[in-house]
Structures are given as C-alpha cells and as structure tokens.
mmCIF file with all atom_site columns, C-alpha atoms in Angstrom:
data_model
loop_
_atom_site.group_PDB
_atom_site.id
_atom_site.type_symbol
_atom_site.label_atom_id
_atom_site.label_alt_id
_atom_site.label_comp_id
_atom_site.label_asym_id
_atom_site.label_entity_id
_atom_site.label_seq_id
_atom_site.pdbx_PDB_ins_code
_atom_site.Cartn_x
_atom_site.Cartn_y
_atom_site.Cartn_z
_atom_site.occupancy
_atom_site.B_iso_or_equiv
_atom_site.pdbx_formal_charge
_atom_site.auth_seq_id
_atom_site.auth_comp_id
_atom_site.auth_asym_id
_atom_site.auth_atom_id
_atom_site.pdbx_PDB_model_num
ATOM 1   C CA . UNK A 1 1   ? -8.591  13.077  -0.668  1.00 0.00 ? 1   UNK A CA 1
ATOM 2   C CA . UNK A 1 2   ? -9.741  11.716  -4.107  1.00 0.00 ? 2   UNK A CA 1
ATOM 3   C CA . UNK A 1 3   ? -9.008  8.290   -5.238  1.00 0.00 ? 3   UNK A CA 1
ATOM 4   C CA . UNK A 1 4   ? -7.151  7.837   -7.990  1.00 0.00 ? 4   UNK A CA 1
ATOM 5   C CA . UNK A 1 5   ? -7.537  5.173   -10.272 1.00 0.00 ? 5   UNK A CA 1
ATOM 6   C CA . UNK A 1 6   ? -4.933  3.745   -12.932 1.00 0.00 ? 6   UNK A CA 1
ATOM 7   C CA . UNK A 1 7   ? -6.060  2.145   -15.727 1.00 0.00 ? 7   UNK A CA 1
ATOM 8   C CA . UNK A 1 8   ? -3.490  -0.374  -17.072 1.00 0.00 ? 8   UNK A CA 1
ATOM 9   C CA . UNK A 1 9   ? -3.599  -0.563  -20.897 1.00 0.00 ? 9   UNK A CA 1
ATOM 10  C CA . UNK A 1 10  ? -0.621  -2.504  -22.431 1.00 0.00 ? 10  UNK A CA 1
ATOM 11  C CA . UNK A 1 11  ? 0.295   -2.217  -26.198 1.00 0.00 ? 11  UNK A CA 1
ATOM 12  C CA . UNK A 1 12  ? 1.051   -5.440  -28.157 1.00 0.00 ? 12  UNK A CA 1
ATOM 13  C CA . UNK A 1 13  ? 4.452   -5.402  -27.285 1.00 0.00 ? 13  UNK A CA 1
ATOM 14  C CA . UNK A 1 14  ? 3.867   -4.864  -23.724 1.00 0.00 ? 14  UNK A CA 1
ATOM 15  C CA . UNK A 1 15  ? 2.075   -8.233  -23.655 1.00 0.00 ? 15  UNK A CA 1
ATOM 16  C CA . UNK A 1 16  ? 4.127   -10.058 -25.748 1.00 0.00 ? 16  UNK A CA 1
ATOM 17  C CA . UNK A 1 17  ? 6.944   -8.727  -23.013 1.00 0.00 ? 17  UNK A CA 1
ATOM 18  C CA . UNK A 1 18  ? 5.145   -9.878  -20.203 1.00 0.00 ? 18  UNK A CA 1
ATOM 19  C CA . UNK A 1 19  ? 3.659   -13.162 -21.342 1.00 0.00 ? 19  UNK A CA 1
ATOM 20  C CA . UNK A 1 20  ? 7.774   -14.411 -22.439 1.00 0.00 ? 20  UNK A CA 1
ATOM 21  C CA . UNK A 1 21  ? 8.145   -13.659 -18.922 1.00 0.00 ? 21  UNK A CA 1
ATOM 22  C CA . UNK A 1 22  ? 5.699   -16.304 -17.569 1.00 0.00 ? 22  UNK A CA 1
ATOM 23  C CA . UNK A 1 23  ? 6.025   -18.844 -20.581 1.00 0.00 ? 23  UNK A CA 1
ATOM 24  C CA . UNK A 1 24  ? 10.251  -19.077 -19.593 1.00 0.00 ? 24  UNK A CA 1
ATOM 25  C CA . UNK A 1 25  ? 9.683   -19.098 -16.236 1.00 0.00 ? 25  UNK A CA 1
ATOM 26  C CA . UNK A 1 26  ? 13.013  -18.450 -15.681 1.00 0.00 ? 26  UNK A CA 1
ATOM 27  C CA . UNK A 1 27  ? 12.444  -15.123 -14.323 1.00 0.00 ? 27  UNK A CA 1
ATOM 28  C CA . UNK A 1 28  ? 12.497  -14.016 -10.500 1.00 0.00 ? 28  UNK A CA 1
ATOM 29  C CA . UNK A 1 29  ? 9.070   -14.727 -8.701  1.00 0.00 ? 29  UNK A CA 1
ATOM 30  C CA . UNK A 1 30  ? 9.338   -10.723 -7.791  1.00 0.00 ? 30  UNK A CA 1
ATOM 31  C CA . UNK A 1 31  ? 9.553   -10.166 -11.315 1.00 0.00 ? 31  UNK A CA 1
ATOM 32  C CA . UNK A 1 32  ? 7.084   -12.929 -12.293 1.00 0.00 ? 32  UNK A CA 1
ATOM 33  C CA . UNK A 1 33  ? 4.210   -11.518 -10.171 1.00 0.00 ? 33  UNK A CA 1
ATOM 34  C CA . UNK A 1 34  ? 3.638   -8.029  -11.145 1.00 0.00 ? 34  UNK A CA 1
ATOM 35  C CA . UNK A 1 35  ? 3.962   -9.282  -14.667 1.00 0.00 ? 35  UNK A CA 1
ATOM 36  C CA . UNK A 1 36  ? 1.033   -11.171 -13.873 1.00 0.00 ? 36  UNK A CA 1
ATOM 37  C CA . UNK A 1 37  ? -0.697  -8.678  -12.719 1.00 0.00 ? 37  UNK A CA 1
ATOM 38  C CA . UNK A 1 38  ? -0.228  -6.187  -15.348 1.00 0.00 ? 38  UNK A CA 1
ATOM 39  C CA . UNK A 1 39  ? -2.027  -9.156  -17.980 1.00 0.00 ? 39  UNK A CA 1
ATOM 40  C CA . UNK A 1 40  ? -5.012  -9.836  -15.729 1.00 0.00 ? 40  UNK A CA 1
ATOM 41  C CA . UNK A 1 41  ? -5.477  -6.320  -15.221 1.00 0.00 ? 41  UNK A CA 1
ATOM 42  C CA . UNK A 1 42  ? -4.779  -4.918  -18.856 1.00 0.00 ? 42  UNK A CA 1
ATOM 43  C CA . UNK A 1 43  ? -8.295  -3.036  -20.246 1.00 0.00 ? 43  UNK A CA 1
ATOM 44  C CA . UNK A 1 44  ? -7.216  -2.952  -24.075 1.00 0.00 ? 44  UNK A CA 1
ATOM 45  C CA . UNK A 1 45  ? -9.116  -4.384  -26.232 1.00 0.00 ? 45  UNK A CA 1
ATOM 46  C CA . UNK A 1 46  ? -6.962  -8.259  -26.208 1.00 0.00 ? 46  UNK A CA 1
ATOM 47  C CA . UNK A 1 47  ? -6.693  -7.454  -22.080 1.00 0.00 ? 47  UNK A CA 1
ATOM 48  C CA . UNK A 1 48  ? -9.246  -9.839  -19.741 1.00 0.00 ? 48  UNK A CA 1
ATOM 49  C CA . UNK A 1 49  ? -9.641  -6.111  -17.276 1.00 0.00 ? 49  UNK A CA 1
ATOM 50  C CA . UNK A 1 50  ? -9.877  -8.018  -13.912 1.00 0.00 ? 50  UNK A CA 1
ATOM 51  C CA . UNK A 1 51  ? -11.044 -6.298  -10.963 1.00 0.00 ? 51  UNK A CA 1
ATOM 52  C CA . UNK A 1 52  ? -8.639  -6.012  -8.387  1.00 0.00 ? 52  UNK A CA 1
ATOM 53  C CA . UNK A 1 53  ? -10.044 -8.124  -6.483  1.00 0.00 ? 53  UNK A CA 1
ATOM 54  C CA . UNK A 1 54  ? -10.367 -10.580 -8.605  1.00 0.00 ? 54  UNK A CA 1
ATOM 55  C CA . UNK A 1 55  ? -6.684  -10.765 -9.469  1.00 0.00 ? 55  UNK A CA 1
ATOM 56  C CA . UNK A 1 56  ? -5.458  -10.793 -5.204  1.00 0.00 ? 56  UNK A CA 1
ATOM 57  C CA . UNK A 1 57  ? -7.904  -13.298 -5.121  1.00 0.00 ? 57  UNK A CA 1
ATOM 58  C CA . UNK A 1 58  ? -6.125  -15.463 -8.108  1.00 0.00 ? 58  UNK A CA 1
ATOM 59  C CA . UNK A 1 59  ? -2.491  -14.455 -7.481  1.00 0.00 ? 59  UNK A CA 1
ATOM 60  C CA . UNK A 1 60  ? -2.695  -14.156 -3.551  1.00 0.00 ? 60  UNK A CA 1
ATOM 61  C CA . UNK A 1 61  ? -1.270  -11.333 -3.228  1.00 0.00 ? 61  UNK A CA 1
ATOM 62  C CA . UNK A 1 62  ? -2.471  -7.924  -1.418  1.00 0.00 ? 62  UNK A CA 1
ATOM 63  C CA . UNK A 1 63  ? -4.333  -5.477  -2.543  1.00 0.00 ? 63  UNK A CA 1
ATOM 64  C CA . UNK A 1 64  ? -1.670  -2.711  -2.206  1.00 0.00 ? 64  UNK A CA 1
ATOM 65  C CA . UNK A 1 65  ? 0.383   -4.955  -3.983  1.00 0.00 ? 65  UNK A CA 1
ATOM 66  C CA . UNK A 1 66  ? -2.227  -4.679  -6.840  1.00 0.00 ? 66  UNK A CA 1
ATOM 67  C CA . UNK A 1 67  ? -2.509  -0.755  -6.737  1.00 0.00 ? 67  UNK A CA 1
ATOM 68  C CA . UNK A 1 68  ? 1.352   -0.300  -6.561  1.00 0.00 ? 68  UNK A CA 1
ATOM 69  C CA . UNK A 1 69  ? 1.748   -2.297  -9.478  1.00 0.00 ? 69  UNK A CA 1
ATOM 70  C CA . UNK A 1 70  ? -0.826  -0.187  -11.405 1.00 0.00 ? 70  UNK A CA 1
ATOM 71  C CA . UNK A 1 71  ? 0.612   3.469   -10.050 1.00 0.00 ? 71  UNK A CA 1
ATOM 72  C CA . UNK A 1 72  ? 4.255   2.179   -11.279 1.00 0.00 ? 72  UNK A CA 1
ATOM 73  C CA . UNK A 1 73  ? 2.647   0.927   -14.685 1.00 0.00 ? 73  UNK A CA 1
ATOM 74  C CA . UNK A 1 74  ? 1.112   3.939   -15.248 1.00 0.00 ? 74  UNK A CA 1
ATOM 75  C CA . UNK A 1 75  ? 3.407   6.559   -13.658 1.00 0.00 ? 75  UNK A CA 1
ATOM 76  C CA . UNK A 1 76  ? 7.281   5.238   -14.667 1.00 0.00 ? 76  UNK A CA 1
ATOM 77  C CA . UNK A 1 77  ? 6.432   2.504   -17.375 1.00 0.00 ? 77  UNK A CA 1
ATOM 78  C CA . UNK A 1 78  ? 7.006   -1.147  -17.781 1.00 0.00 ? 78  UNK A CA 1
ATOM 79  C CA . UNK A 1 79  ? 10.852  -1.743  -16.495 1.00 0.00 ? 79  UNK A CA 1
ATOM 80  C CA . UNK A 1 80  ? 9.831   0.047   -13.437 1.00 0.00 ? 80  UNK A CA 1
ATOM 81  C CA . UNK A 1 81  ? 6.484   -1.719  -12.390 1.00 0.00 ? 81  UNK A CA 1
ATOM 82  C CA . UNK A 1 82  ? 8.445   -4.980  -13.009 1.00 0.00 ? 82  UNK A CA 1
ATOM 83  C CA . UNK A 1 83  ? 11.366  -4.291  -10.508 1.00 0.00 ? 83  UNK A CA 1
ATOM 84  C CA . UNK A 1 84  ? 11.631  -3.172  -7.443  1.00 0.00 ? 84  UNK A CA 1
ATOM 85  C CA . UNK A 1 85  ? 13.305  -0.199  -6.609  1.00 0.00 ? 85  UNK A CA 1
ATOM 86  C CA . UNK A 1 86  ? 15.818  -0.057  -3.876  1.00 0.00 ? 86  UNK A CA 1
ATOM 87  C CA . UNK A 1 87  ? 16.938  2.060   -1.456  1.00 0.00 ? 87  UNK A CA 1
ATOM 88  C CA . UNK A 1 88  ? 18.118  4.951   -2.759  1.00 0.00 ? 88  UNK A CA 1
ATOM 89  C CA . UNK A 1 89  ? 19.676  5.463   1.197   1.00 0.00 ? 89  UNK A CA 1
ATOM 90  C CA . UNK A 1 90  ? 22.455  3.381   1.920   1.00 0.00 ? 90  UNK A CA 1
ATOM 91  C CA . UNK A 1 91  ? 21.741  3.049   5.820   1.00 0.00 ? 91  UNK A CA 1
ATOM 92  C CA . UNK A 1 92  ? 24.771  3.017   8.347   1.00 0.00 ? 92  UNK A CA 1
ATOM 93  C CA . UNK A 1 93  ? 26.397  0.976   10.188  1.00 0.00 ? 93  UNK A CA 1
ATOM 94  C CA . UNK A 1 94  ? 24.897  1.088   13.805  1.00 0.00 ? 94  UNK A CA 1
ATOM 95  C CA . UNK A 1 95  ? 28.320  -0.487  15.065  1.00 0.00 ? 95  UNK A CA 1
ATOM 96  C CA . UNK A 1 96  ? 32.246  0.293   13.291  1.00 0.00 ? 96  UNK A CA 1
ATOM 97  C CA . UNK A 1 97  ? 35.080  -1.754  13.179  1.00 0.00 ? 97  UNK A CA 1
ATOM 98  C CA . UNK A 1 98  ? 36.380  -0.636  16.962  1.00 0.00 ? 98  UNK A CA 1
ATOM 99  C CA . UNK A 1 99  ? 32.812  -1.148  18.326  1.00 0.00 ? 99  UNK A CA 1
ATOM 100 C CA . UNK A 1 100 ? 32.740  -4.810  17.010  1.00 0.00 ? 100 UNK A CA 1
ATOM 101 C CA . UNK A 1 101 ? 36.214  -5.702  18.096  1.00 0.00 ? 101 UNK A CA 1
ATOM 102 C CA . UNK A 1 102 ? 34.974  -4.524  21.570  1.00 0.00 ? 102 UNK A CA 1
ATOM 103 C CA . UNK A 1 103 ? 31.669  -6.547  21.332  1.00 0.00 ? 103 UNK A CA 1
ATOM 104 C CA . UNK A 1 104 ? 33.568  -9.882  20.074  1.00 0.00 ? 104 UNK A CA 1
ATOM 105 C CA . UNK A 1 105 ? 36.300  -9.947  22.961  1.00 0.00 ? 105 UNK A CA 1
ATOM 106 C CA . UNK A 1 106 ? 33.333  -9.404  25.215  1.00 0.00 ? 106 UNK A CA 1
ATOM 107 C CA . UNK A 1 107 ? 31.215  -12.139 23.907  1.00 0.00 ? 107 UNK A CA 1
ATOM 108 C CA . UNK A 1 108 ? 34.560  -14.384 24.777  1.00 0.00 ? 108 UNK A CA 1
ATOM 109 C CA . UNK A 1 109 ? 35.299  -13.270 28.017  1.00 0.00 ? 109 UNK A CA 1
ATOM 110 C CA . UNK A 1 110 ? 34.057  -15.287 30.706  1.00 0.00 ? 110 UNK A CA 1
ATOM 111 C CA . UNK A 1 111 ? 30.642  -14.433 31.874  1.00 0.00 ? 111 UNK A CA 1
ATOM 112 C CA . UNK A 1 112 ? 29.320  -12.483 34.402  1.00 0.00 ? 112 UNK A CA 1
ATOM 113 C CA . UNK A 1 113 ? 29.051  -13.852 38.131  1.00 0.00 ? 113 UNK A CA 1
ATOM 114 C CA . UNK A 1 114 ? 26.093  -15.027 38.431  1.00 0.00 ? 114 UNK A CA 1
ATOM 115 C CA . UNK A 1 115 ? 25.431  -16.138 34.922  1.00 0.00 ? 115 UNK A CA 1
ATOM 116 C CA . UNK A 1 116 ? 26.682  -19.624 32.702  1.00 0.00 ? 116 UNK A CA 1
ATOM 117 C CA . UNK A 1 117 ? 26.967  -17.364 29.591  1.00 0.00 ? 117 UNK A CA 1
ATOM 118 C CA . UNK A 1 118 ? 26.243  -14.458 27.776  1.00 0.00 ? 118 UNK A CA 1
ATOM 119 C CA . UNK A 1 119 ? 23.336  -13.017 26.492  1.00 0.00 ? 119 UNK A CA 1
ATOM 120 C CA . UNK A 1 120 ? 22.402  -10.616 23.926  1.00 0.00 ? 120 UNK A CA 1
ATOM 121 C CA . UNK A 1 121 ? 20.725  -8.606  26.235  1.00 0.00 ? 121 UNK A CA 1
ATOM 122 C CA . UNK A 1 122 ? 23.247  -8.747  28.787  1.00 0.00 ? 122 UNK A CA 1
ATOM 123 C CA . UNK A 1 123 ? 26.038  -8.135  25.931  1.00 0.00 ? 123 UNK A CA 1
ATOM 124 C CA . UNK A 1 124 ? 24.266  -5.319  24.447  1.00 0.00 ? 124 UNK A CA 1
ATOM 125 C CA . UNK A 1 125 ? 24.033  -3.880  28.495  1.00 0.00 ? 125 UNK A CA 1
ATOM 126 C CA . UNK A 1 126 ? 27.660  -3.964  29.196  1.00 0.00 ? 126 UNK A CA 1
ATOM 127 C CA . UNK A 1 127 ? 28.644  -2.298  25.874  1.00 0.00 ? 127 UNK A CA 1
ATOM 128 C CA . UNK A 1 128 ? 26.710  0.531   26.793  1.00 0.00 ? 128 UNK A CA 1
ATOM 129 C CA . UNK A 1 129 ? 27.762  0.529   30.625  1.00 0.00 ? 129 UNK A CA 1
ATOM 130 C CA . UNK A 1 130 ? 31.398  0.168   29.335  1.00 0.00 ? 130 UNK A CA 1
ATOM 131 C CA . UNK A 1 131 ? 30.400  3.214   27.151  1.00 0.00 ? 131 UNK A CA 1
ATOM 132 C CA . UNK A 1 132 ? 31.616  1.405   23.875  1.00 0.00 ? 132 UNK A CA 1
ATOM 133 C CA . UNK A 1 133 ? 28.023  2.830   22.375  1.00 0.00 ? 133 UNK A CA 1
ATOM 134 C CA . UNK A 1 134 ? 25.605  5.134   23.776  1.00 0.00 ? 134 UNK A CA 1
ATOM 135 C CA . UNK A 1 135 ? 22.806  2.665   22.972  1.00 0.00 ? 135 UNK A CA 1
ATOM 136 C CA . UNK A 1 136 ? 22.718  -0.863  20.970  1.00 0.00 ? 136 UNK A CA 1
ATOM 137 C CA . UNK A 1 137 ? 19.918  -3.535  20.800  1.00 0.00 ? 137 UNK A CA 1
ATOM 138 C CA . UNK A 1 138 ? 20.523  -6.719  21.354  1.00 0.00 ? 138 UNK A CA 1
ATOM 139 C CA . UNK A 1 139 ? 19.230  -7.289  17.476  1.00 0.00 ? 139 UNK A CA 1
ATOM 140 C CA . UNK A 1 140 ? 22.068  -5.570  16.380  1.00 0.00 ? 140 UNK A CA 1
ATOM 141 C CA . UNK A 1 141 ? 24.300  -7.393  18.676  1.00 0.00 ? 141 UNK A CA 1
ATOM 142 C CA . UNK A 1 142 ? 22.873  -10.649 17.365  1.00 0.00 ? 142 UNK A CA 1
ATOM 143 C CA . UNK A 1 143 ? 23.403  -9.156  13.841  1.00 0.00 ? 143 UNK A CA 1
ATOM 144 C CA . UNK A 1 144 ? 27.214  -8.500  14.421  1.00 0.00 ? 144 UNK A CA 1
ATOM 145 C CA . UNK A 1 145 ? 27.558  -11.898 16.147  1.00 0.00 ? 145 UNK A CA 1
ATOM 146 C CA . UNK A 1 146 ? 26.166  -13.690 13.890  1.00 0.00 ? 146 UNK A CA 1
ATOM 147 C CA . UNK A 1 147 ? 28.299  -11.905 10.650  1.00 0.00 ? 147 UNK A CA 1
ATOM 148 C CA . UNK A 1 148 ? 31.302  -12.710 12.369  1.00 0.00 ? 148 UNK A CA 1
ATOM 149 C CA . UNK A 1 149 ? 30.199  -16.437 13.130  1.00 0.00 ? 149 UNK A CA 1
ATOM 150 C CA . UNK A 1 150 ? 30.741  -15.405 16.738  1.00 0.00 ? 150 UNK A CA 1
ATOM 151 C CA . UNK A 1 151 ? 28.890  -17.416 19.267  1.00 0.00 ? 151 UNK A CA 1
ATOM 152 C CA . UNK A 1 152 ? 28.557  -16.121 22.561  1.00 0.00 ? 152 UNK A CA 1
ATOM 153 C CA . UNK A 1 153 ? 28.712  -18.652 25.036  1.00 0.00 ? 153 UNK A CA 1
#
C-alpha cells in the first residue's frame, strides 16, 4: 500500500480565511484547530511548510488528526477540512417508548429480595427475563434513566 502524501497549498484568500478565524477567536475550538493546522502546514510560497510533526508537537494534537486535516484540504476543499462531518446514519433507538415505560415503572418498584435497591445491571437483567427486550446493557439503561431524570433507588 503506497503512502500518500497531501501537500497543503492555500491561495491568498485561503489564508486570509483562516488567519480571521484565529485573530476573532470567536470561532469553535473544533473549527479553530484545523485552521491552525492548515497555516503551519501551508507550502506556498507566504506558507511556514511545517512537518507534521512539528505542528502535533505545537498544537498537541495527533498525528491522524494532522493527516485528516490534509486529505480533507486537499480532497473536498476548505469548508470541509474546517468542519466536521456528521453522521450521515441517524442510529436507532435501542429502547421505544413502550420499552422505557416498562424500564421506568421497574426502576420504581420495590427492589428485589435480597437487595436495598436497584441496579443497572440488575434492571437491565429483569427487562430481558421479563422479555421487555431480547438484550439491553446496563449503559443503555443508565442512558434512558438518566434522560428521564429517573433515579433508581
């Protein structure tokens, strides 16, 4: 597999652009960031062409970061290495309406014998031995819980 390297070279306008960014300061610091890296890393002739590792070492960030930046620059343009994309997925909903209902009242019942409260664990265990769910972690059940400002026990 060959190694592909991408040169950043920003026109005039580009740096202009990306140095208002950092002289406002009123931008996002996920915004701010790979602006700064596209100026330490820009190889025209007004750029200061840092080495990658030169620039994680002066912004702290990751190397990957770094290369990302540069394959977004380079690939989709300016807008695109400054802002993250987002899921282009919308993931589902691991519990519905009728499944939370069910976990709620259960999280205010009394406790098992044997036991001074619930658990996640023990919550997520008895919605799948009540066969509310065929499976649920006790992260989700935390997650539901905790959007309903439910508190179990």
């Amino acid at each position: 597999m060959s190694s592909k390297r991408y040169r950043v070279t920003l026109t005039p306008e580009e740096r202009a652009t990306l140095t208002a960014l950092g002289e406002k300061g009123k931008a996002a610091a996920r915004t701010l960031t790979p602006a700064r890296i596209l100026l330490k890393a820009d190889q025209s002739a007004d750029g200061p062409a840092w080495t990658d590792a030169a620039i994680v070492t002066a912004l702290d960030v990751s190397l990957s970061t770094v290369s990302r930046v540069r394959e977004a620059f380079v690939e989709a343009g300016l807008e695109v290495a400054l802002h993250r994309r987002s899921s282009r997925t919308p993931r589902p909903r691991k519990l519905d309406g009728v499944q939370e209902a069910h976990l709620i009242a259960l999280a205010c019942s009394a406790a098992p014998a044997g036991h001074a409260r619930w658990s996640l664990r023990l919550l997520a265990d008895r919605m799948v031995r009540l066969e509310y769910v065929d499976a649920v972690s006790h992260e989700t059940v935390r997650q539901v819980l905790k959007k309903t400002s439910s508190n179990p026990g």
